[in-house]
PDB file of C-alpha atoms in Angstrom:
ATOM      1  CA  UNK A   1     127.293  49.556 121.156  1.00  0.00           C
ATOM      2  CA  UNK A   2     124.162  47.675 120.236  1.00  0.00           C
ATOM      3  CA  UNK A   3     123.039  48.477 116.605  1.00  0.00           C
ATOM      4  CA  UNK A   4     119.336  49.441 117.629  1.00  0.00           C
ATOM      5  CA  UNK A   5     121.009  52.066 120.011  1.00  0.00           C
ATOM      6  CA  UNK A   6     123.197  53.416 117.145  1.00  0.00           C
ATOM      7  CA  UNK A   7     120.239  53.641 114.897  1.00  0.00           C
ATOM      8  CA  UNK A   8     118.440  55.772 117.541  1.00  0.00           C
ATOM      9  CA  UNK A   9     121.388  58.126 117.829  1.00  0.00           C
ATOM     10  CA  UNK A  10     121.783  58.411 114.116  1.00  0.00           C
ATOM     11  CA  UNK A  11     118.221  58.792 113.510  1.00  0.00           C
ATOM     12  CA  UNK A  12     117.834  61.860 116.152  1.00  0.00           C
ATOM     13  CA  UNK A  13     121.150  63.392 114.861  1.00  0.00           C
ATOM     14  CA  UNK A  14     119.816  63.089 111.150  1.00  0.00           C
ATOM     15  CA  UNK A  15     116.521  64.725 112.064  1.00  0.00           C
ATOM     16  CA  UNK A  16     117.967  67.494 114.122  1.00  0.00           C
ATOM     17  CA  UNK A  17     120.171  68.316 111.126  1.00  0.00           C
ATOM     18  CA  UNK A  18     117.351  68.128 108.482  1.00  0.00           C
ATOM     19  CA  UNK A  19     115.133  70.223 110.831  1.00  0.00           C
ATOM     20  CA  UNK A  20     118.329  72.924 111.086  1.00  0.00           C
ATOM     21  CA  UNK A  21     118.638  72.663 107.192  1.00  0.00           C
ATOM     22  CA  UNK A  22     114.650  73.331 106.806  1.00  0.00           C
ATOM     23  CA  UNK A  23     115.027  76.210 108.884  1.00  0.00           C
ATOM     24  CA  UNK A  24     117.877  77.788 106.766  1.00  0.00           C
ATOM     25  CA  UNK A  25     116.431  76.986 103.682  1.00  0.00           C
ATOM     26  CA  UNK A  26     113.191  78.940 104.134  1.00  0.00           C
ATOM     27  CA  UNK A  27     109.334  78.449 104.035  1.00  0.00           C
ATOM     28  CA  UNK A  28     107.699  77.666 101.016  1.00  0.00           C
ATOM     29  CA  UNK A  29     104.338  76.186 100.654  1.00  0.00           C
ATOM     30  CA  UNK A  30     103.859  72.642  98.694  1.00  0.00           C
ATOM     31  CA  UNK A  31     101.944  74.471  96.012  1.00  0.00           C
ATOM     32  CA  UNK A  32     104.854  76.860  95.532  1.00  0.00           C
ATOM     33  CA  UNK A  33     107.703  74.056  94.940  1.00  0.00           C
ATOM     34  CA  UNK A  34     108.857  73.931  91.464  1.00  0.00           C
ATOM     35  CA  UNK A  35     109.988  70.471  89.991  1.00  0.00           C
ATOM     36  CA  UNK A  36     113.593  71.279  91.062  1.00  0.00           C
ATOM     37  CA  UNK A  37     112.721  71.879  94.747  1.00  0.00           C
ATOM     38  CA  UNK A  38     110.523  68.756  94.742  1.00  0.00           C
ATOM     39  CA  UNK A  39     113.440  66.411  93.275  1.00  0.00           C
ATOM     40  CA  UNK A  40     116.077  68.366  95.806  1.00  0.00           C
ATOM     41  CA  UNK A  41     113.686  67.676  98.796  1.00  0.00           C
ATOM     42  CA  UNK A  42     113.431  63.940  97.879  1.00  0.00           C
ATOM     43  CA  UNK A  43     116.941  63.422  97.596  1.00  0.00           C
ATOM     44  CA  UNK A  44     117.775  65.163 100.970  1.00  0.00           C
ATOM     45  CA  UNK A  45     115.235  63.117 102.490  1.00  0.00           C
ATOM     46  CA  UNK A  46     116.807  59.725 101.192  1.00  0.00           C
ATOM     47  CA  UNK A  47     120.325  60.817 102.207  1.00  0.00           C
ATOM     48  CA  UNK A  48     118.907  61.558 105.818  1.00  0.00           C
ATOM     49  CA  UNK A  49     117.006  57.972 105.873  1.00  0.00           C
ATOM     50  CA  UNK A  50     120.213  56.414 104.802  1.00  0.00           C
ATOM     51  CA  UNK A  51     122.430  58.295 107.191  1.00  0.00           C
ATOM     52  CA  UNK A  52     119.853  57.468 109.961  1.00  0.00           C
ATOM     53  CA  UNK A  53     119.497  53.307 109.519  1.00  0.00           C
ATOM     54  CA  UNK A  54     122.238  52.195 107.192  1.00  0.00           C
ATOM     55  CA  UNK A  55     125.130  51.287 109.902  1.00  0.00           C
ATOM     56  CA  UNK A  56     127.435  50.537 107.036  1.00  0.00           C
ATOM     57  CA  UNK A  57     127.731  54.141 105.986  1.00  0.00           C
ATOM     58  CA  UNK A  58     129.530  56.751 108.448  1.00  0.00           C
ATOM     59  CA  UNK A  59     127.120  59.361 110.018  1.00  0.00           C
ATOM     60  CA  UNK A  60     129.626  62.080 108.984  1.00  0.00           C
ATOM     61  CA  UNK A  61     129.240  61.050 105.570  1.00  0.00           C
ATOM     62  CA  UNK A  62     125.612  61.316 105.152  1.00  0.00           C
ATOM     63  CA  UNK A  63     125.543  64.685 106.936  1.00  0.00           C
ATOM     64  CA  UNK A  64     128.319  65.899 104.474  1.00  0.00           C
ATOM     65  CA  UNK A  65     126.310  64.833 101.810  1.00  0.00           C
ATOM     66  CA  UNK A  66     122.806  66.460 103.018  1.00  0.00           C
ATOM     67  CA  UNK A  67     125.036  69.487 103.752  1.00  0.00           C
ATOM     68  CA  UNK A  68     126.448  69.729 100.055  1.00  0.00           C
ATOM     69  CA  UNK A  69     122.890  69.314  98.695  1.00  0.00           C
ATOM     70  CA  UNK A  70     121.372  72.029 100.729  1.00  0.00           C
ATOM     71  CA  UNK A  71     124.279  74.516 100.063  1.00  0.00           C
ATOM     72  CA  UNK A  72     123.821  73.725  96.428  1.00  0.00           C
ATOM     73  CA  UNK A  73     120.158  74.290  96.664  1.00  0.00           C
ATOM     74  CA  UNK A  74     120.753  77.779  98.543  1.00  0.00           C
ATOM     75  CA  UNK A  75     123.041  78.680  95.611  1.00  0.00           C
ATOM     76  CA  UNK A  76     120.609  77.853  93.026  1.00  0.00           C
ATOM     77  CA  UNK A  77     117.749  79.931  94.906  1.00  0.00           C
ATOM     78  CA  UNK A  78     119.936  82.719  95.271  1.00  0.00           C
ATOM     79  CA  UNK A  79     121.213  82.642  91.641  1.00  0.00           C
ATOM     80  CA  UNK A  80     117.375  82.166  90.547  1.00  0.00           C
ATOM     81  CA  UNK A  81     116.429  85.286  92.712  1.00  0.00           C
ATOM     82  CA  UNK A  82     119.347  87.387  91.309  1.00  0.00           C
ATOM     83  CA  UNK A  83     119.050  86.573  87.535  1.00  0.00           C
ATOM     84  CA  UNK A  84     116.069  86.215  85.237  1.00  0.00           C
ATOM     85  CA  UNK A  85     117.948  83.931  82.748  1.00  0.00           C
ATOM     86  CA  UNK A  86     119.538  81.579  85.355  1.00  0.00           C
ATOM     87  CA  UNK A  87     115.853  81.532  86.983  1.00  0.00           C
ATOM     88  CA  UNK A  88     114.309  80.370  83.699  1.00  0.00           C
ATOM     89  CA  UNK A  89     117.147  77.793  83.151  1.00  0.00           C
ATOM     90  CA  UNK A  90     116.415  76.379  86.578  1.00  0.00           C
ATOM     91  CA  UNK A  91     112.898  76.610  86.986  1.00  0.00           C
ATOM     92  CA  UNK A  92     111.533  77.237  83.513  1.00  0.00           C
ATOM     93  CA  UNK A  93     108.960  79.844  82.460  1.00  0.00           C
ATOM     94  CA  UNK A  94     105.244  80.047  82.810  1.00  0.00           C
ATOM     95  CA  UNK A  95     103.621  78.669  79.526  1.00  0.00           C
ATOM     96  CA  UNK A  96     100.116  79.812  78.045  1.00  0.00           C
ATOM     97  CA  UNK A  97      98.136  76.792  76.952  1.00  0.00           C
ATOM     98  CA  UNK A  98      94.806  78.856  76.187  1.00  0.00           C
ATOM     99  CA  UNK A  99      94.834  82.403  74.555  1.00  0.00           C
ATOM    100  CA  UNK A 100      91.795  84.527  73.640  1.00  0.00           C
ATOM    101  CA  UNK A 101      89.625  81.487  74.321  1.00  0.00           C
ATOM    102  CA  UNK A 102      91.511  79.321  72.256  1.00  0.00           C
ATOM    103  CA  UNK A 103      93.493  76.111  73.146  1.00  0.00           C
ATOM    104  CA  UNK A 104      97.333  76.375  71.939  1.00  0.00           C
ATOM    105  CA  UNK A 105      97.745  72.452  71.069  1.00  0.00           C
ATOM    106  CA  UNK A 106     101.422  72.966  70.201  1.00  0.00           C
ATOM    107  CA  UNK A 107     101.949  74.305  73.904  1.00  0.00           C
ATOM    108  CA  UNK A 108     100.093  71.650  75.370  1.00  0.00           C
ATOM    109  CA  UNK A 109     102.342  69.006  73.759  1.00  0.00           C
ATOM    110  CA  UNK A 110     105.411  70.861  74.652  1.00  0.00           C
ATOM    111  CA  UNK A 111     104.573  70.426  78.282  1.00  0.00           C
ATOM    112  CA  UNK A 112     103.099  66.974  77.737  1.00  0.00           C
ATOM    113  CA  UNK A 113      99.776  67.999  79.094  1.00  0.00           C
ATOM    114  CA  UNK A 114      96.497  66.158  77.709  1.00  0.00           C
ATOM    115  CA  UNK A 115      93.326  67.810  77.217  1.00  0.00           C
ATOM    116  CA  UNK A 116      91.736  65.748  80.310  1.00  0.00           C
ATOM    117  CA  UNK A 117      94.723  67.425  82.493  1.00  0.00           C
ATOM    118  CA  UNK A 118      93.799  70.784  81.255  1.00  0.00           C
ATOM    119  CA  UNK A 119      90.053  70.271  81.945  1.00  0.00           C
ATOM    120  CA  UNK A 120      90.852  69.048  85.509  1.00  0.00           C
ATOM    121  CA  UNK A 121      92.830  72.067  86.306  1.00  0.00           C
ATOM    122  CA  UNK A 122      90.082  74.206  84.940  1.00  0.00           C
ATOM    123  CA  UNK A 123      87.616  72.528  86.994  1.00  0.00           C
ATOM    124  CA  UNK A 124      89.926  73.102  90.013  1.00  0.00           C
ATOM    125  CA  UNK A 125      89.426  76.563  89.526  1.00  0.00           C
ATOM    126  CA  UNK A 126      85.501  76.280  89.359  1.00  0.00           C
ATOM    127  CA  UNK A 127      85.647  76.671  85.689  1.00  0.00           C
ATOM    128  CA  UNK A 128      83.817  74.390  83.490  1.00  0.00           C
ATOM    129  CA  UNK A 129      82.996  75.652  80.336  1.00  0.00           C
ATOM    130  CA  UNK A 130      85.834  76.623  77.630  1.00  0.00           C
ATOM    131  CA  UNK A 131      83.688  79.257  76.512  1.00  0.00           C
ATOM    132  CA  UNK A 132      84.041  81.156  79.706  1.00  0.00           C
ATOM    133  CA  UNK A 133      87.916  81.150  79.477  1.00  0.00           C
ATOM    134  CA  UNK A 134      90.096  84.012  78.247  1.00  0.00           C
ATOM    135  CA  UNK A 135      93.743  82.808  79.210  1.00  0.00           C
ATOM    136  CA  UNK A 136      95.361  79.704  81.025  1.00  0.00           C
ATOM    137  CA  UNK A 137      98.710  79.649  82.175  1.00  0.00           C
ATOM    138  CA  UNK A 138     100.714  76.626  83.322  1.00  0.00           C
ATOM    139  CA  UNK A 139     102.905  77.940  86.082  1.00  0.00           C
ATOM    140  CA  UNK A 140     106.359  76.632  87.123  1.00  0.00           C
ATOM    141  CA  UNK A 141     104.905  74.778  90.155  1.00  0.00           C
ATOM    142  CA  UNK A 142     102.393  72.794  87.798  1.00  0.00           C
ATOM    143  CA  UNK A 143      99.438  74.884  88.645  1.00  0.00           C
ATOM    144  CA  UNK A 144      97.038  76.515  86.344  1.00  0.00           C
ATOM    145  CA  UNK A 145      96.140  80.226  86.437  1.00  0.00           C
ATOM    146  CA  UNK A 146      92.947  80.868  84.686  1.00  0.00           C
ATOM    147  CA  UNK A 147      91.754  84.075  83.576  1.00  0.00           C
ATOM    148  CA  UNK A 148      88.093  84.343  82.661  1.00  0.00           C
ATOM    149  CA  UNK A 149      86.542  86.491  79.955  1.00  0.00           C
ATOM    150  CA  UNK A 150      85.240  89.977  81.401  1.00  0.00           C
ATOM    151  CA  UNK A 151      81.642  89.273  81.290  1.00  0.00           C
ATOM    152  CA  UNK A 152      82.085  86.116  83.413  1.00  0.00           C
ATOM    153  CA  UNK A 153      84.257  87.463  86.138  1.00  0.00           C
ATOM    154  CA  UNK A 154      82.909  88.201  89.434  1.00  0.00           C
ATOM    155  CA  UNK A 155      81.314  91.584  90.028  1.00  0.00           C
ATOM    156  CA  UNK A 156      83.309  93.847  92.648  1.00  0.00           C
ATOM    157  CA  UNK A 157      82.095  96.889  94.404  1.00  0.00           C
ATOM    158  CA  UNK A 158      84.317  98.963  92.187  1.00  0.00           C
ATOM    159  CA  UNK A 159      82.721  97.627  89.094  1.00  0.00           C
ATOM    160  CA  UNK A 160      79.353  99.305  90.240  1.00  0.00           C
ATOM    161  CA  UNK A 161      80.722 102.613  91.793  1.00  0.00           C
ATOM    162  CA  UNK A 162      80.316 101.455  95.486  1.00  0.00           C
ATOM    163  CA  UNK A 163      82.643 103.026  98.108  1.00  0.00           C
ATOM    164  CA  UNK A 164      83.493 100.237 100.754  1.00  0.00           C
ATOM    165  CA  UNK A 165      85.589 100.926 103.873  1.00  0.00           C
ATOM    166  CA  UNK A 166      88.821  99.527 103.876  1.00  0.00           C
ATOM    167  CA  UNK A 167      89.420  96.390 106.042  1.00  0.00           C
ATOM    168  CA  UNK A 168      92.774  95.147 107.608  1.00  0.00           C
ATOM    169  CA  UNK A 169      93.683  91.785 109.086  1.00  0.00           C
ATOM    170  CA  UNK A 170      91.954  90.652 112.165  1.00  0.00           C
ATOM    171  CA  UNK A 171      93.816  90.168 115.477  1.00  0.00           C
ATOM    172  CA  UNK A 172      93.325  87.763 118.047  1.00  0.00           C
ATOM    173  CA  UNK A 173      93.286  89.432 121.475  1.00  0.00           C
ATOM    174  CA  UNK A 174      92.463  86.620 123.699  1.00  0.00           C
ATOM    175  CA  UNK A 175      93.834  83.112 123.448  1.00  0.00           C
ATOM    176  CA  UNK A 176      92.982  80.254 125.823  1.00  0.00           C
ATOM    177  CA  UNK A 177      91.595  82.936 128.413  1.00  0.00           C
ATOM    178  CA  UNK A 178      94.660  85.308 128.292  1.00  0.00           C
ATOM    179  CA  UNK A 179      94.430  88.520 127.457  1.00  0.00           C
ATOM    180  CA  UNK A 180      96.876  89.964 124.982  1.00  0.00           C
ATOM    181  CA  UNK A 181      97.260  93.448 126.437  1.00  0.00           C
ATOM    182  CA  UNK A 182      99.977  94.626 124.163  1.00  0.00           C
ATOM    183  CA  UNK A 183      98.078  93.907 121.277  1.00  0.00           C
ATOM    184  CA  UNK A 184      94.760  95.200 122.405  1.00  0.00           C
ATOM    185  CA  UNK A 185      96.691  98.665 123.524  1.00  0.00           C
ATOM    186  CA  UNK A 186      98.479  98.688 119.934  1.00  0.00           C
ATOM    187  CA  UNK A 187      94.932  98.333 118.438  1.00  0.00           C
ATOM    188  CA  UNK A 188      93.585 101.434 120.254  1.00  0.00           C
ATOM    189  CA  UNK A 189      91.124  99.668 122.538  1.00  0.00           C
ATOM    190  CA  UNK A 190      90.790  99.525 126.473  1.00  0.00           C
ATOM    191  CA  UNK A 191      90.029  96.424 128.574  1.00  0.00           C
ATOM    192  CA  UNK A 192      87.108  97.767 129.987  1.00  0.00           C
ATOM    193  CA  UNK A 193      85.532  98.070 126.372  1.00  0.00           C
ATOM    194  CA  UNK A 194      86.687  94.641 125.509  1.00  0.00           C
ATOM    195  CA  UNK A 195      85.114  93.244 128.642  1.00  0.00           C
ATOM    196  CA  UNK A 196      81.786  95.108 127.663  1.00  0.00           C
ATOM    197  CA  UNK A 197      81.811  93.427 124.327  1.00  0.00           C
ATOM    198  CA  UNK A 198      82.383  90.158 125.309  1.00  0.00           C
ATOM    199  CA  UNK A 199      79.710  90.339 128.050  1.00  0.00           C
ATOM    200  CA  UNK A 200      77.342  90.734 125.182  1.00  0.00           C
ATOM    201  CA  UNK A 201      78.155  87.501 124.035  1.00  0.00           C
ATOM    202  CA  UNK A 202      77.813  85.614 127.188  1.00  0.00           C
ATOM    203  CA  UNK A 203      81.104  85.944 128.787  1.00  0.00           C
ATOM    204  CA  UNK A 204      81.531  87.062 132.454  1.00  0.00           C
ATOM    205  CA  UNK A 205      85.026  87.557 132.293  1.00  0.00           C
ATOM    206  CA  UNK A 206      88.182  86.964 129.925  1.00  0.00           C
ATOM    207  CA  UNK A 207      88.774  83.616 131.530  1.00  0.00           C
ATOM    208  CA  UNK A 208      85.556  82.351 129.968  1.00  0.00           C
ATOM    209  CA  UNK A 209      86.697  82.942 126.511  1.00  0.00           C
ATOM    210  CA  UNK A 210      88.897  80.369 124.441  1.00  0.00           C
ATOM    211  CA  UNK A 211      89.355  82.674 121.317  1.00  0.00           C
ATOM    212  CA  UNK A 212      88.533  86.273 120.820  1.00  0.00           C
ATOM    213  CA  UNK A 213      89.318  88.129 117.608  1.00  0.00           C
ATOM    214  CA  UNK A 214      88.748  92.018 116.776  1.00  0.00           C
ATOM    215  CA  UNK A 215      88.462  93.232 113.272  1.00  0.00           C
ATOM    216  CA  UNK A 216      89.380  96.525 111.707  1.00  0.00           C
ATOM    217  CA  UNK A 217      85.813  97.871 112.167  1.00  0.00           C
ATOM    218  CA  UNK A 218      85.908  96.888 116.040  1.00  0.00           C
ATOM    219  CA  UNK A 219      83.633  93.949 115.634  1.00  0.00           C
ATOM    220  CA  UNK A 220      84.600  91.187 118.375  1.00  0.00           C
ATOM    221  CA  UNK A 221      84.133  87.574 117.666  1.00  0.00           C
ATOM    222  CA  UNK A 222      84.031  85.438 120.807  1.00  0.00           C
ATOM    223  CA  UNK A 223      84.145  81.669 121.537  1.00  0.00           C
ATOM    224  CA  UNK A 224      83.597  80.328 125.045  1.00  0.00           C
ATOM    225  CA  UNK A 225      85.008  77.377 126.641  1.00  0.00           C
ATOM    226  CA  UNK A 226      81.424  76.117 127.128  1.00  0.00           C
ATOM    227  CA  UNK A 227      79.187  76.999 124.013  1.00  0.00           C
ATOM    228  CA  UNK A 228      76.230  75.446 125.667  1.00  0.00           C
ATOM    229  CA  UNK A 229      76.411  77.439 128.617  1.00  0.00           C
ATOM    230  CA  UNK A 230      73.634  80.049 129.010  1.00  0.00           C
ATOM    231  CA  UNK A 231      74.377  83.578 128.594  1.00  0.00           C
ATOM    232  CA  UNK A 232      74.545  85.226 132.006  1.00  0.00           C
ATOM    233  CA  UNK A 233      72.741  88.441 132.391  1.00  0.00           C
ATOM    234  CA  UNK A 234      74.884  91.422 131.147  1.00  0.00           C
ATOM    235  CA  UNK A 235      75.383  94.123 133.756  1.00  0.00           C
ATOM    236  CA  UNK A 236      74.368  97.467 132.150  1.00  0.00           C
ATOM    237  CA  UNK A 237      76.507  99.997 134.170  1.00  0.00           C
ATOM    238  CA  UNK A 238      79.774  98.431 133.562  1.00  0.00           C
ATOM    239  CA  UNK A 239      78.966  98.215 130.109  1.00  0.00           C
ATOM    240  CA  UNK A 240      78.215 101.928 130.045  1.00  0.00           C
ATOM    241  CA  UNK A 241      81.543 102.613 131.517  1.00  0.00           C
ATOM    242  CA  UNK A 242      83.227 100.479 128.914  1.00  0.00           C
ATOM    243  CA  UNK A 243      81.225 102.392 126.103  1.00  0.00           C
ATOM    244  CA  UNK A 244      82.365 105.865 127.447  1.00  0.00           C
ATOM    245  CA  UNK A 245      86.010 104.548 127.588  1.00  0.00           C
ATOM    246  CA  UNK A 246      85.924 103.347 124.035  1.00  0.00           C
ATOM    247  CA  UNK A 247      84.579 106.639 122.977  1.00  0.00           C
ATOM    248  CA  UNK A 248      87.342 108.498 124.703  1.00  0.00           C
ATOM    249  CA  UNK A 249      89.821 106.224 123.162  1.00  0.00           C
ATOM    250  CA  UNK A 250      88.364 106.779 119.625  1.00  0.00           C
ATOM    251  CA  UNK A 251      88.790 110.319 120.111  1.00  0.00           C
ATOM    252  CA  UNK A 252      92.595 110.026 121.096  1.00  0.00           C
ATOM    253  CA  UNK A 253      92.950 107.930 117.688  1.00  0.00           C
ATOM    254  CA  UNK A 254      91.111 110.523 115.666  1.00  0.00           C
ATOM    255  CA  UNK A 255      93.630 112.923 116.785  1.00  0.00           C
ATOM    256  CA  UNK A 256      96.582 110.841 116.073  1.00  0.00           C
ATOM    257  CA  UNK A 257      95.401 110.096 112.713  1.00  0.00           C
ATOM    258  CA  UNK A 258      94.539 113.748 111.454  1.00  0.00           C
ATOM    259  CA  UNK A 259      97.177 116.241 110.083  1.00  0.00           C
ATOM    260  CA  UNK A 260      94.959 118.963 110.564  1.00  0.00           C
ATOM    261  CA  UNK A 261      96.171 120.790 113.705  1.00  0.00           C
ATOM    262  CA  UNK A 262      92.731 122.386 114.640  1.00  0.00           C
ATOM    263  CA  UNK A 263      90.806 119.227 114.396  1.00  0.00           C
ATOM    264  CA  UNK A 264      93.739 117.487 116.455  1.00  0.00           C
ATOM    265  CA  UNK A 265      93.329 119.893 119.251  1.00  0.00           C
ATOM    266  CA  UNK A 266      89.567 119.665 119.099  1.00  0.00           C
ATOM    267  CA  UNK A 267      89.847 115.879 119.447  1.00  0.00           C
ATOM    268  CA  UNK A 268      92.115 116.210 122.283  1.00  0.00           C
ATOM    269  CA  UNK A 269      89.865 118.644 124.024  1.00  0.00           C
ATOM    270  CA  UNK A 270      86.857 116.271 123.674  1.00  0.00           C
ATOM    271  CA  UNK A 271      88.917 113.484 124.831  1.00  0.00           C
ATOM    272  CA  UNK A 272      90.106 115.343 128.018  1.00  0.00           C
ATOM    273  CA  UNK A 273      86.383 116.635 128.476  1.00  0.00           C
ATOM    274  CA  UNK A 274      85.092 112.867 128.327  1.00  0.00           C
ATOM    275  CA  UNK A 275      87.825 111.570 130.519  1.00  0.00           C
ATOM    276  CA  UNK A 276      86.819 114.130 133.246  1.00  0.00           C
ATOM    277  CA  UNK A 277      83.204 113.080 132.807  1.00  0.00           C
ATOM    278  CA  UNK A 278      84.034 109.376 132.966  1.00  0.00           C
ATOM    279  CA  UNK A 279      85.994 110.345 136.414  1.00  0.00           C
ATOM    280  CA  UNK A 280      83.061 112.009 137.886  1.00  0.00           C
ATOM    281  CA  UNK A 281      80.659 109.394 137.056  1.00  0.00           C
ATOM    282  CA  UNK A 282      82.790 106.216 137.362  1.00  0.00           C
ATOM    283  CA  UNK A 283      81.862 105.648 141.106  1.00  0.00           C
ATOM    284  CA  UNK A 284      78.423 105.562 140.184  1.00  0.00           C
ATOM    285  CA  UNK A 285      78.752 102.937 137.304  1.00  0.00           C
ATOM    286  CA  UNK A 286      80.276 100.366 139.764  1.00  0.00           C
ATOM    287  CA  UNK A 287      78.129  97.242 140.843  1.00  0.00           C
TER     288      UNK A 287
END
């Protein structure tokens, strides 16, 4: 067999094996990698490259080496999760390099960190004045965690006693012109209501939309395929029908959320009455 065909086969095999191991080892962002994770990843990558192109090495030998490294990595990770002392041995511990606004020179020297490194890390956290800083901690992944003094921390609604409505993660409900009906139903909205909302933003139907997202307050963001397209004239009757159905869905949602049996029954009764009204006037709302 020619060498180039052998290298192709070995490369594909090594790639698929690394892909499998990556799924097994789990997900971790680059910023979350410890020094041990970094070194282990480089070692596994080097072994995979050698197994792919070094024809003097048996492919099975390279795979065995990668497999052993991966098993050891999983054992170490499992031990770090189960034991604090073991985790400190493997990954180390966070080290405070500034406390009470004072730089701890001994700790900086211990982690081989210069003052320039400290200032660089502070600037990355949008902090330029040492006088603004209360505490700085060097994490095990090499990142600096900065806590500013109380008077320099951002003001929040809670600090001034302002009540704000809680928000949840927004959800995509239209992707590439396709409506995600199960997700829309789970959120408690109807297709008629959604159509009315997207018509307000220039879409004639769901097929005109590249992406649409709804937040926890019911606000809909729409991105059309042709953003320069002139918004069509919105039809008022279908919009009214969609709004009535949204109100009816809201009443049912209120009934589900409340634990008060009297209020629950009231919401259900009003929802039924509104549904009867929609059924009666629906023929007159079609265009």
